[in-house]
mmCIF file of C-alpha atoms in Angstrom:
data_model
loop_
_atom_site.group_PDB
_atom_site.id
_atom_site.type_symbol
_atom_site.label_atom_id
_atom_site.label_comp_id
_atom_site.label_asym_id
_atom_site.label_seq_id
_atom_site.Cartn_x
_atom_site.Cartn_y
_atom_site.Cartn_z
ATOM 1 C CA UNK A 163 60.742 132.231 133.717
ATOM 2 C CA UNK A 164 60.928 135.793 135.100
ATOM 3 C CA UNK A 165 58.115 135.158 137.586
ATOM 4 C CA UNK A 166 59.729 131.874 138.617
ATOM 5 C CA UNK A 167 63.001 133.675 139.326
ATOM 6 C CA UNK A 168 61.266 136.441 141.265
ATOM 7 C CA UNK A 169 59.373 133.945 143.408
ATOM 8 C CA UNK A 170 62.565 132.010 144.037
ATOM 9 C CA UNK A 171 64.388 135.232 144.925
ATOM 10 C CA UNK A 172 61.693 136.144 147.430
ATOM 11 C CA UNK A 173 62.242 132.794 149.089
ATOM 12 C CA UNK A 174 66.010 133.368 149.065
ATOM 13 C CA UNK A 175 65.483 136.757 150.732
ATOM 14 C CA UNK A 176 63.417 135.071 153.443
ATOM 15 C CA UNK A 177 66.148 132.502 153.980
ATOM 16 C CA UNK A 178 68.794 135.217 154.254
ATOM 17 C CA UNK A 179 67.049 136.624 157.319
ATOM 18 C CA UNK A 180 67.685 133.334 159.142
ATOM 19 C CA UNK A 181 71.359 134.282 159.316
ATOM 20 C CA UNK A 182 72.738 136.777 161.853
ATOM 21 C CA UNK A 183 72.402 140.493 161.110
ATOM 22 C CA UNK A 184 75.608 141.188 163.042
ATOM 23 C CA UNK A 185 79.137 140.345 161.958
ATOM 24 C CA UNK A 186 81.239 141.521 159.043
ATOM 25 C CA UNK A 187 79.566 139.204 156.512
ATOM 26 C CA UNK A 188 76.243 139.952 154.795
ATOM 27 C CA UNK A 189 73.021 138.027 155.200
ATOM 28 C CA UNK A 190 72.630 135.862 152.078
ATOM 29 C CA UNK A 191 70.067 133.280 151.018
ATOM 30 C CA UNK A 192 70.045 130.844 148.089
ATOM 31 C CA UNK A 193 67.773 128.304 146.457
ATOM 32 C CA UNK A 194 68.477 125.716 143.758
ATOM 33 C CA UNK A 195 65.857 125.183 141.048
ATOM 34 C CA UNK A 196 65.608 122.150 138.799
ATOM 35 C CA UNK A 197 65.030 122.515 135.066
ATOM 36 C CA UNK A 198 61.274 122.876 135.611
ATOM 37 C CA UNK A 199 61.722 125.779 138.049
ATOM 38 C CA UNK A 200 60.882 123.867 141.227
ATOM 39 C CA UNK A 201 62.933 124.485 144.371
ATOM 40 C CA UNK A 202 65.016 121.416 145.210
ATOM 41 C CA UNK A 203 67.391 122.856 147.822
ATOM 42 C CA UNK A 204 67.693 125.887 150.097
ATOM 43 C CA UNK A 205 70.495 127.481 152.071
ATOM 44 C CA UNK A 206 71.619 130.577 153.943
ATOM 45 C CA UNK A 207 74.802 131.999 155.425
ATOM 46 C CA UNK A 208 75.013 131.596 159.191
ATOM 47 C CA UNK A 209 77.925 133.943 159.825
ATOM 48 C CA UNK A 210 81.667 134.219 159.279
ATOM 49 C CA UNK A 211 83.436 130.883 158.980
ATOM 50 C CA UNK A 212 80.291 128.941 158.079
ATOM 51 C CA UNK A 213 79.394 127.821 154.528
ATOM 52 C CA UNK A 214 78.101 130.539 152.258
ATOM 53 C CA UNK A 215 74.465 130.331 151.182
ATOM 54 C CA UNK A 216 75.151 128.753 147.786
ATOM 55 C CA UNK A 217 77.400 126.068 149.264
ATOM 56 C CA UNK A 218 74.892 125.430 152.050
ATOM 57 C CA UNK A 219 72.160 124.864 149.449
ATOM 58 C CA UNK A 220 74.374 122.650 147.278
ATOM 59 C CA UNK A 221 75.234 120.513 150.314
ATOM 60 C CA UNK A 222 71.589 119.416 150.485
ATOM 61 C CA UNK A 223 71.921 117.667 147.105
ATOM 62 C CA UNK A 224 73.853 114.484 146.409
ATOM 63 C CA UNK A 225 73.700 115.283 142.696
ATOM 64 C CA UNK A 226 72.843 118.592 141.018
ATOM 65 C CA UNK A 227 70.418 117.807 138.178
ATOM 66 C CA UNK A 228 71.226 118.923 134.654
ATOM 67 C CA UNK A 229 69.774 122.331 133.844
ATOM 68 C CA UNK A 230 69.659 123.520 137.455
ATOM 69 C CA UNK A 231 69.608 127.211 138.384
ATOM 70 C CA UNK A 232 71.009 128.806 141.530
ATOM 71 C CA UNK A 233 69.084 131.855 142.748
ATOM 72 C CA UNK A 234 71.115 133.931 145.211
ATOM 73 C CA UNK A 235 70.486 137.266 146.915
ATOM 74 C CA UNK A 236 74.102 138.419 146.402
ATOM 75 C CA UNK A 237 76.528 137.829 143.525
ATOM 76 C CA UNK A 238 78.524 134.672 144.350
ATOM 77 C CA UNK A 239 81.890 135.568 145.845
ATOM 78 C CA UNK A 240 85.125 135.075 143.954
ATOM 79 C CA UNK A 241 87.740 134.838 146.686
ATOM 80 C CA UNK A 242 89.087 132.434 149.269
ATOM 81 C CA UNK A 243 88.733 133.637 152.846
ATOM 82 C CA UNK A 244 87.543 131.471 155.712
ATOM 83 C CA UNK A 245 85.683 129.502 153.031
ATOM 84 C CA UNK A 246 86.289 128.902 149.330
ATOM 85 C CA UNK A 247 84.922 130.925 146.391
ATOM 86 C CA UNK A 248 81.223 130.293 145.805
ATOM 87 C CA UNK A 249 81.423 131.033 142.091
ATOM 88 C CA UNK A 250 83.821 128.135 141.584
ATOM 89 C CA UNK A 251 81.702 125.875 143.797
ATOM 90 C CA UNK A 252 78.714 126.521 141.533
ATOM 91 C CA UNK A 253 80.811 125.798 138.439
ATOM 92 C CA UNK A 254 82.158 122.573 139.949
ATOM 93 C CA UNK A 255 78.626 121.482 140.895
ATOM 94 C CA UNK A 256 77.475 121.786 137.293
ATOM 95 C CA UNK A 257 74.892 124.532 137.770
ATOM 96 C CA UNK A 258 73.701 125.811 134.378
ATOM 97 C CA UNK A 259 72.477 129.263 135.382
ATOM 98 C CA UNK A 260 72.956 131.681 138.267
ATOM 99 C CA UNK A 261 70.436 134.410 139.088
ATOM 100 C CA UNK A 262 71.294 137.046 141.692
ATOM 101 C CA UNK A 263 69.860 140.291 143.036
ATOM 102 C CA UNK A 264 72.817 142.482 144.050
ATOM 103 C CA UNK A 265 76.303 142.868 142.610
ATOM 104 C CA UNK A 266 79.067 142.327 145.180
ATOM 105 C CA UNK A 267 80.977 145.621 145.747
ATOM 106 C CA UNK A 268 83.802 144.063 147.752
ATOM 107 C CA UNK A 269 87.329 144.623 146.458
ATOM 108 C CA UNK A 270 88.337 141.057 147.241
ATOM 109 C CA UNK A 271 85.059 139.190 146.851
ATOM 110 C CA UNK A 272 83.637 140.749 143.659
ATOM 111 C CA UNK A 273 83.950 139.208 140.204
ATOM 112 C CA UNK A 274 81.983 136.021 140.693
ATOM 113 C CA UNK A 275 79.786 136.742 137.686
ATOM 114 C CA UNK A 276 82.833 136.948 135.416
ATOM 115 C CA UNK A 277 84.132 133.617 136.694
ATOM 116 C CA UNK A 278 80.754 132.007 136.075
ATOM 117 C CA UNK A 279 80.449 133.395 132.553
ATOM 118 C CA UNK A 280 83.990 132.320 131.688
ATOM 119 C CA UNK A 281 83.022 128.769 132.673
ATOM 120 C CA UNK A 282 79.960 128.843 130.425
ATOM 121 C CA UNK A 283 77.383 129.431 133.160
ATOM 122 C CA UNK A 284 74.543 131.761 132.177
ATOM 123 C CA UNK A 285 74.215 134.722 134.555
ATOM 124 C CA UNK A 286 71.162 136.896 135.210
ATOM 125 C CA UNK A 287 71.718 139.918 137.479
ATOM 126 C CA UNK A 288 69.418 142.416 139.168
ATOM 127 C CA UNK A 289 66.363 140.262 139.938
ATOM 128 C CA UNK A 290 64.521 142.025 142.811
ATOM 129 C CA UNK A 291 67.577 144.231 143.181
ATOM 130 C CA UNK A 292 65.849 146.862 145.355
ATOM 131 C CA UNK A 293 64.763 144.235 147.875
ATOM 132 C CA UNK A 294 68.228 142.722 147.829
ATOM 133 C CA UNK A 295 69.884 146.093 148.421
ATOM 134 C CA UNK A 296 67.601 146.790 151.376
ATOM 135 C CA UNK A 297 68.742 143.513 152.930
ATOM 136 C CA UNK A 298 72.475 144.215 152.677
ATOM 137 C CA UNK A 299 72.693 148.018 152.680
ATOM 138 C CA UNK A 300 74.640 148.195 155.952
ATOM 139 C CA UNK A 301 77.107 145.604 154.723
ATOM 140 C CA UNK A 302 77.356 147.422 151.367
ATOM 141 C CA UNK A 303 78.302 150.597 153.226
ATOM 142 C CA UNK A 304 80.863 148.723 155.309
ATOM 143 C CA UNK A 305 82.308 146.971 152.244
ATOM 144 C CA UNK A 306 82.550 150.225 150.293
ATOM 145 C CA UNK A 307 83.804 152.569 153.043
ATOM 146 C CA UNK A 308 85.586 150.312 155.516
ATOM 147 C CA UNK A 309 83.744 152.015 158.382
ATOM 148 C CA UNK A 310 80.527 151.092 160.195
ATOM 149 C CA UNK A 311 77.030 152.124 159.236
ATOM 150 C CA UNK A 312 76.072 154.571 162.009
ATOM 151 C CA UNK A 313 72.628 154.392 163.586
ATOM 152 C CA UNK A 314 71.875 157.194 166.043
ATOM 153 C CA UNK A 315 69.173 156.341 168.570
ATOM 154 C CA UNK A 316 67.546 158.371 171.265
ATOM 155 C CA UNK A 317 64.348 158.364 173.293
ATOM 156 C CA UNK A 318 62.732 161.664 174.163
ATOM 157 C CA UNK A 319 59.580 163.382 175.266
ATOM 158 C CA UNK A 320 57.365 165.015 172.677
ATOM 159 C CA UNK A 321 59.194 168.298 173.269
ATOM 160 C CA UNK A 322 62.597 166.720 172.649
ATOM 161 C CA UNK A 323 63.833 166.252 176.205
ATOM 162 C CA UNK A 324 65.929 163.210 177.086
ATOM 163 C CA UNK A 325 65.468 163.661 180.833
ATOM 164 C CA UNK A 326 63.665 165.751 183.409
ATOM 165 C CA UNK A 327 65.483 168.703 184.955
ATOM 166 C CA UNK A 328 66.490 166.609 187.974
ATOM 167 C CA UNK A 329 68.288 164.223 185.607
ATOM 168 C CA UNK A 330 65.836 161.339 185.827
ATOM 169 C CA UNK A 331 65.210 159.574 182.532
ATOM 170 C CA UNK A 332 63.652 156.235 183.575
ATOM 171 C CA UNK A 333 61.438 155.708 181.890
ATOM 172 C CA UNK A 334 60.711 158.194 179.127
ATOM 173 C CA UNK A 335 59.674 155.467 176.711
ATOM 174 C CA UNK A 336 57.241 152.643 177.388
ATOM 175 C CA UNK A 337 57.911 148.893 177.624
ATOM 176 C CA UNK A 338 57.078 148.264 173.956
ATOM 177 C CA UNK A 339 59.646 150.830 172.821
ATOM 178 C CA UNK A 340 62.282 149.484 175.162
ATOM 179 C CA UNK A 341 61.712 145.911 173.987
ATOM 180 C CA UNK A 342 61.928 146.937 170.333
ATOM 181 C CA UNK A 343 65.030 149.005 170.978
ATOM 182 C CA UNK A 344 66.811 146.146 172.748
ATOM 183 C CA UNK A 345 65.966 143.756 169.921
ATOM 184 C CA UNK A 346 67.500 146.167 167.416
ATOM 185 C CA UNK A 347 70.477 146.657 169.723
ATOM 186 C CA UNK A 348 71.041 142.884 169.760
ATOM 187 C CA UNK A 349 71.498 142.954 165.983
ATOM 188 C CA UNK A 350 74.169 145.665 166.047
ATOM 189 C CA UNK A 351 77.889 144.950 166.156
ATOM 190 C CA UNK A 352 78.731 147.707 168.620
ATOM 191 C CA UNK A 353 77.042 150.312 170.811
ATOM 192 C CA UNK A 354 78.722 153.616 171.658
ATOM 193 C CA UNK A 355 78.386 156.213 174.406
ATOM 194 C CA UNK A 356 80.617 158.915 175.834
ATOM 195 C CA UNK A 357 82.388 158.806 179.168
ATOM 196 C CA UNK A 358 79.906 161.407 180.447
ATOM 197 C CA UNK A 359 77.021 158.973 180.032
ATOM 198 C CA UNK A 360 78.913 156.225 181.848
ATOM 199 C CA UNK A 361 79.710 158.550 184.755
ATOM 200 C CA UNK A 362 76.171 159.954 184.953
ATOM 201 C CA UNK A 363 74.045 156.857 184.343
ATOM 202 C CA UNK A 364 76.312 153.822 184.850
ATOM 203 C CA UNK A 365 74.556 151.919 182.019
ATOM 204 C CA UNK A 366 75.084 148.238 181.269
ATOM 205 C CA UNK A 367 74.742 148.740 177.486
ATOM 206 C CA UNK A 368 73.587 145.164 177.029
ATOM 207 C CA UNK A 369 70.797 143.841 174.823
ATOM 208 C CA UNK A 370 68.102 142.367 177.044
ATOM 209 C CA UNK A 371 64.848 140.545 176.453
ATOM 210 C CA UNK A 372 61.640 141.809 178.117
ATOM 211 C CA UNK A 373 62.155 139.302 180.954
ATOM 212 C CA UNK A 374 65.588 140.789 181.666
ATOM 213 C CA UNK A 375 67.643 137.913 180.267
ATOM 214 C CA UNK A 376 70.409 138.605 177.768
ATOM 215 C CA UNK A 377 70.146 138.025 174.035
ATOM 216 C CA UNK A 378 72.588 135.426 172.725
ATOM 217 C CA UNK A 379 74.489 138.110 170.826
ATOM 218 C CA UNK A 380 75.759 141.151 172.675
ATOM 219 C CA UNK A 381 77.208 144.158 170.846
ATOM 220 C CA UNK A 382 80.688 145.393 171.661
ATOM 221 C CA UNK A 383 80.401 148.220 174.202
ATOM 222 C CA UNK A 384 82.407 151.247 173.065
ATOM 223 C CA UNK A 385 83.111 154.264 175.261
ATOM 224 C CA UNK A 386 84.824 157.371 173.894
ATOM 225 C CA UNK A 387 86.206 160.400 175.732
ATOM 226 C CA UNK A 388 88.996 161.392 178.069
ATOM 227 C CA UNK A 389 87.418 161.134 181.524
ATOM 228 C CA UNK A 390 88.586 158.326 183.785
ATOM 229 C CA UNK A 391 86.002 155.638 184.485
ATOM 230 C CA UNK A 392 85.532 153.784 187.788
ATOM 231 C CA UNK A 393 86.674 150.188 187.615
ATOM 232 C CA UNK A 394 83.353 149.038 189.031
ATOM 233 C CA UNK A 395 81.328 150.666 186.221
ATOM 234 C CA UNK A 396 78.703 148.267 184.931
ATOM 235 C CA UNK A 397 80.100 148.450 181.395
ATOM 236 C CA UNK A 398 83.028 146.419 182.695
ATOM 237 C CA UNK A 399 80.891 143.493 183.829
ATOM 238 C CA UNK A 400 81.293 140.193 182.027
ATOM 239 C CA UNK A 401 78.070 140.338 180.032
ATOM 240 C CA UNK A 402 79.744 141.786 176.916
ATOM 241 C CA UNK A 403 83.129 142.976 175.703
ATOM 242 C CA UNK A 404 84.050 146.629 176.248
ATOM 243 C CA UNK A 405 86.415 148.893 174.323
ATOM 244 C CA UNK A 406 87.439 152.278 175.745
ATOM 245 C CA UNK A 407 88.884 154.748 173.240
ATOM 246 C CA UNK A 408 90.481 157.801 174.834
ATOM 247 C CA UNK A 409 89.669 160.146 171.983
ATOM 248 C CA UNK A 410 87.037 162.572 170.721
ATOM 249 C CA UNK A 411 88.094 162.096 167.075
ATOM 250 C CA UNK A 412 85.048 160.436 165.529
ATOM 251 C CA UNK A 413 86.749 159.607 162.239
ATOM 252 C CA UNK A 414 89.463 157.797 164.169
ATOM 253 C CA UNK A 415 86.829 155.946 166.194
ATOM 254 C CA UNK A 416 85.005 154.768 163.069
ATOM 255 C CA UNK A 417 88.254 153.738 161.399
ATOM 256 C CA UNK A 418 89.286 151.710 164.452
ATOM 257 C CA UNK A 419 85.921 149.984 164.660
ATOM 258 C CA UNK A 420 85.870 149.284 160.929
ATOM 259 C CA UNK A 421 89.269 147.602 161.177
ATOM 260 C CA UNK A 422 87.776 145.335 163.844
ATOM 261 C CA UNK A 423 84.926 144.254 161.578
ATOM 262 C CA UNK A 424 82.204 146.413 163.134
ATOM 263 C CA UNK A 425 79.577 146.672 160.390
ATOM 264 C CA UNK A 426 76.869 148.568 162.288
ATOM 265 C CA UNK A 427 77.473 150.968 165.157
ATOM 266 C CA UNK A 428 74.660 152.102 167.436
ATOM 267 C CA UNK A 429 75.266 155.524 168.952
ATOM 268 C CA UNK A 430 73.173 156.006 172.087
ATOM 269 C CA UNK A 431 74.577 159.213 173.503
ATOM 270 C CA UNK A 432 74.540 161.133 175.563
ATOM 271 C CA UNK A 433 73.518 164.408 173.954
ATOM 272 C CA UNK A 434 77.087 165.662 173.560
ATOM 273 C CA UNK A 435 78.284 162.612 171.641
ATOM 274 C CA UNK A 436 75.058 162.354 169.634
ATOM 275 C CA UNK A 437 75.319 166.005 168.619
ATOM 276 C CA UNK A 438 78.925 165.573 167.499
ATOM 277 C CA UNK A 439 77.942 162.694 165.217
ATOM 278 C CA UNK A 440 75.143 164.786 163.696
ATOM 279 C CA UNK A 441 77.329 167.873 163.283
ATOM 280 C CA UNK A 442 80.030 165.764 161.605
ATOM 281 C CA UNK A 443 77.578 164.319 159.080
ATOM 282 C CA UNK A 444 78.372 160.769 160.147
ATOM 283 C CA UNK A 445 74.854 159.465 160.841
ATOM 284 C CA UNK A 446 73.346 157.062 158.292
ATOM 285 C CA UNK A 447 70.065 156.452 160.086
ATOM 286 C CA UNK A 448 68.125 158.042 162.932
ATOM 287 C CA UNK A 449 65.884 156.068 165.288
ATOM 288 C CA UNK A 450 63.852 158.383 167.497
ATOM 289 C CA UNK A 451 61.487 156.957 170.103
ATOM 290 C CA UNK A 452 58.966 159.675 170.988
ATOM 291 C CA UNK A 453 56.908 159.405 174.166
ATOM 292 C CA UNK A 454 53.671 161.368 174.735
ATOM 293 C CA UNK A 455 55.193 163.372 177.580
ATOM 294 C CA UNK A 456 56.078 167.056 178.025
ATOM 295 C CA UNK A 457 59.089 167.700 180.256
ATOM 296 C CA UNK A 458 60.372 171.162 179.399
ATOM 297 C CA UNK A 459 63.682 172.238 180.878
ATOM 298 C CA UNK A 460 67.183 172.146 179.488
ATOM 299 C CA UNK A 461 67.975 168.439 179.174
ATOM 300 C CA UNK A 462 67.516 168.151 175.425
ATOM 301 C CA UNK A 463 68.217 165.017 173.383
ATOM 302 C CA UNK A 464 70.452 166.982 171.000
ATOM 303 C CA UNK A 465 72.609 170.024 171.632
ATOM 304 C CA UNK A 466 74.345 172.332 169.158
ATOM 305 C CA UNK A 467 74.820 170.569 165.811
ATOM 306 C CA UNK A 468 76.303 173.558 164.004
ATOM 307 C CA UNK A 469 73.060 174.828 162.489
ATOM 308 C CA UNK A 470 72.883 178.615 162.655
ATOM 309 C CA UNK A 471 70.008 179.244 160.276
ATOM 310 C CA UNK A 472 67.122 177.414 158.643
ATOM 311 C CA UNK A 473 68.938 176.968 155.290
ATOM 312 C CA UNK A 474 71.705 175.124 157.173
ATOM 313 C CA UNK A 475 69.348 172.613 158.789
ATOM 314 C CA UNK A 476 70.058 168.887 158.640
ATOM 315 C CA UNK A 477 67.275 167.813 156.284
ATOM 316 C CA UNK A 478 65.954 164.272 156.611
ATOM 317 C CA UNK A 479 63.290 162.102 155.082
ATOM 318 C CA UNK A 480 61.001 159.838 157.067
ATOM 319 C CA UNK A 481 61.495 156.157 156.241
ATOM 320 C CA UNK A 482 58.773 154.923 158.564
ATOM 321 C CA UNK A 483 56.627 155.907 161.534
ATOM 322 C CA UNK A 484 55.601 153.021 163.809
ATOM 323 C CA UNK A 485 53.304 152.957 166.822
ATOM 324 C CA UNK A 486 54.825 151.128 169.797
ATOM 325 C CA UNK A 487 52.321 151.073 172.631
ATOM 326 C CA UNK A 488 51.850 154.716 173.610
ATOM 327 C CA UNK A 489 55.062 155.749 171.831
ATOM 328 C CA UNK A 490 56.067 156.406 168.237
ATOM 329 C CA UNK A 491 59.261 155.232 166.534
ATOM 330 C CA UNK A 492 60.473 157.468 163.715
ATOM 331 C CA UNK A 493 63.093 156.132 161.295
ATOM 332 C CA UNK A 494 64.724 158.880 159.271
ATOM 333 C CA UNK A 495 67.681 159.299 156.922
ATOM 334 C CA UNK A 496 69.381 162.117 155.084
ATOM 335 C CA UNK A 497 67.829 163.280 151.854
#
C-alpha cells in the first residue's frame, strides 16, 4: 500500500495549495480512501475559521466505509480553537487508519497522533515528509518561533544598484518580474518598509495584477522608523491596512507582528532597512530580481551589513534561478 499512500499524499498536497498561503493557519489537504485504496472524498483548509482539511473531506461522505484511511498532509490537530479537534473527528467518523506527512509542532495543536492511537486508529507518519515540509515551512517557523518568516526582496541592476544616481528606479525590472513579485506579495501576510522609503518614493505597497487591479488579498502594510509621515501618503489609502511602528528595534517589530498572526513578512526596503535585517541575521529567504542593466553610482541595494572581511561574509545557497523575461530571479537561503 506504500505506493497507494504516496499517490494519495501527492493528491492531498495538490489540494492543500487550493487554500490561502496567507493567514496564521497552514495549508493542509486531505483525502479519504476506501478499503481498496480508491479516493472517495477530498478536502482542504480554506483559512482560519473554516473546516480543517480532514473535516472538509469527511463532510463529503454521508457514511465513512469500514476500513477507510485518511491521508493528510499535516498531523491532525488535537485542540479546540475556532474549530474542533480533527483527531477526534476522525475517531468519531470511524476511520481505521490515518496517514500523514508532517508532525504538527504547535504547542497547542500537536498530539493528534497520540489521540488517534489511544482510540485504536492505526497511524502512519512521514509519508512524503520532505514535500510536506516544503509546503508548510513558513508556518512551521511561525509555530515554532512565534515570529514571522522573513523574506527579503529587492530588484537591482546587474551591478547591484537599486536606482540610478538621480534616484530614479522605475523600472529596473521588467514586466514579468514585477508581475511575479506582486503575485508573491499577494501571498504574504505583511510587507515592510522604512519611513525613508515612504518619504522618498511614496509607495502604495499593494499587491496588483498586471492590469493594475488589486488582488483579493492585500498584505498588511508595515512602516518602521521615527520620521513623521505625511497624512496624504499613499500607504494610508484604503486599499489595505497600515501599521506604523515608531521603532528601529527589529526584534520588537517581529514580536509585535507575530502576536498579530503575521506568518510571513516581506521586507522590501529601502537599503537601510534591508541591510539591518541582513546584519541582524533575521532573513530566512532572499528574493533578488536581477535586471540586465549597469547603473554604477552609489545607490546600492544593500549597504553595510557588518561584514569586514571575507571570512565574515553572509554565506548563502541558491535554491533556484528562474528566467523572467529579460530578468533573473534568484532565491537564496542561509547555509
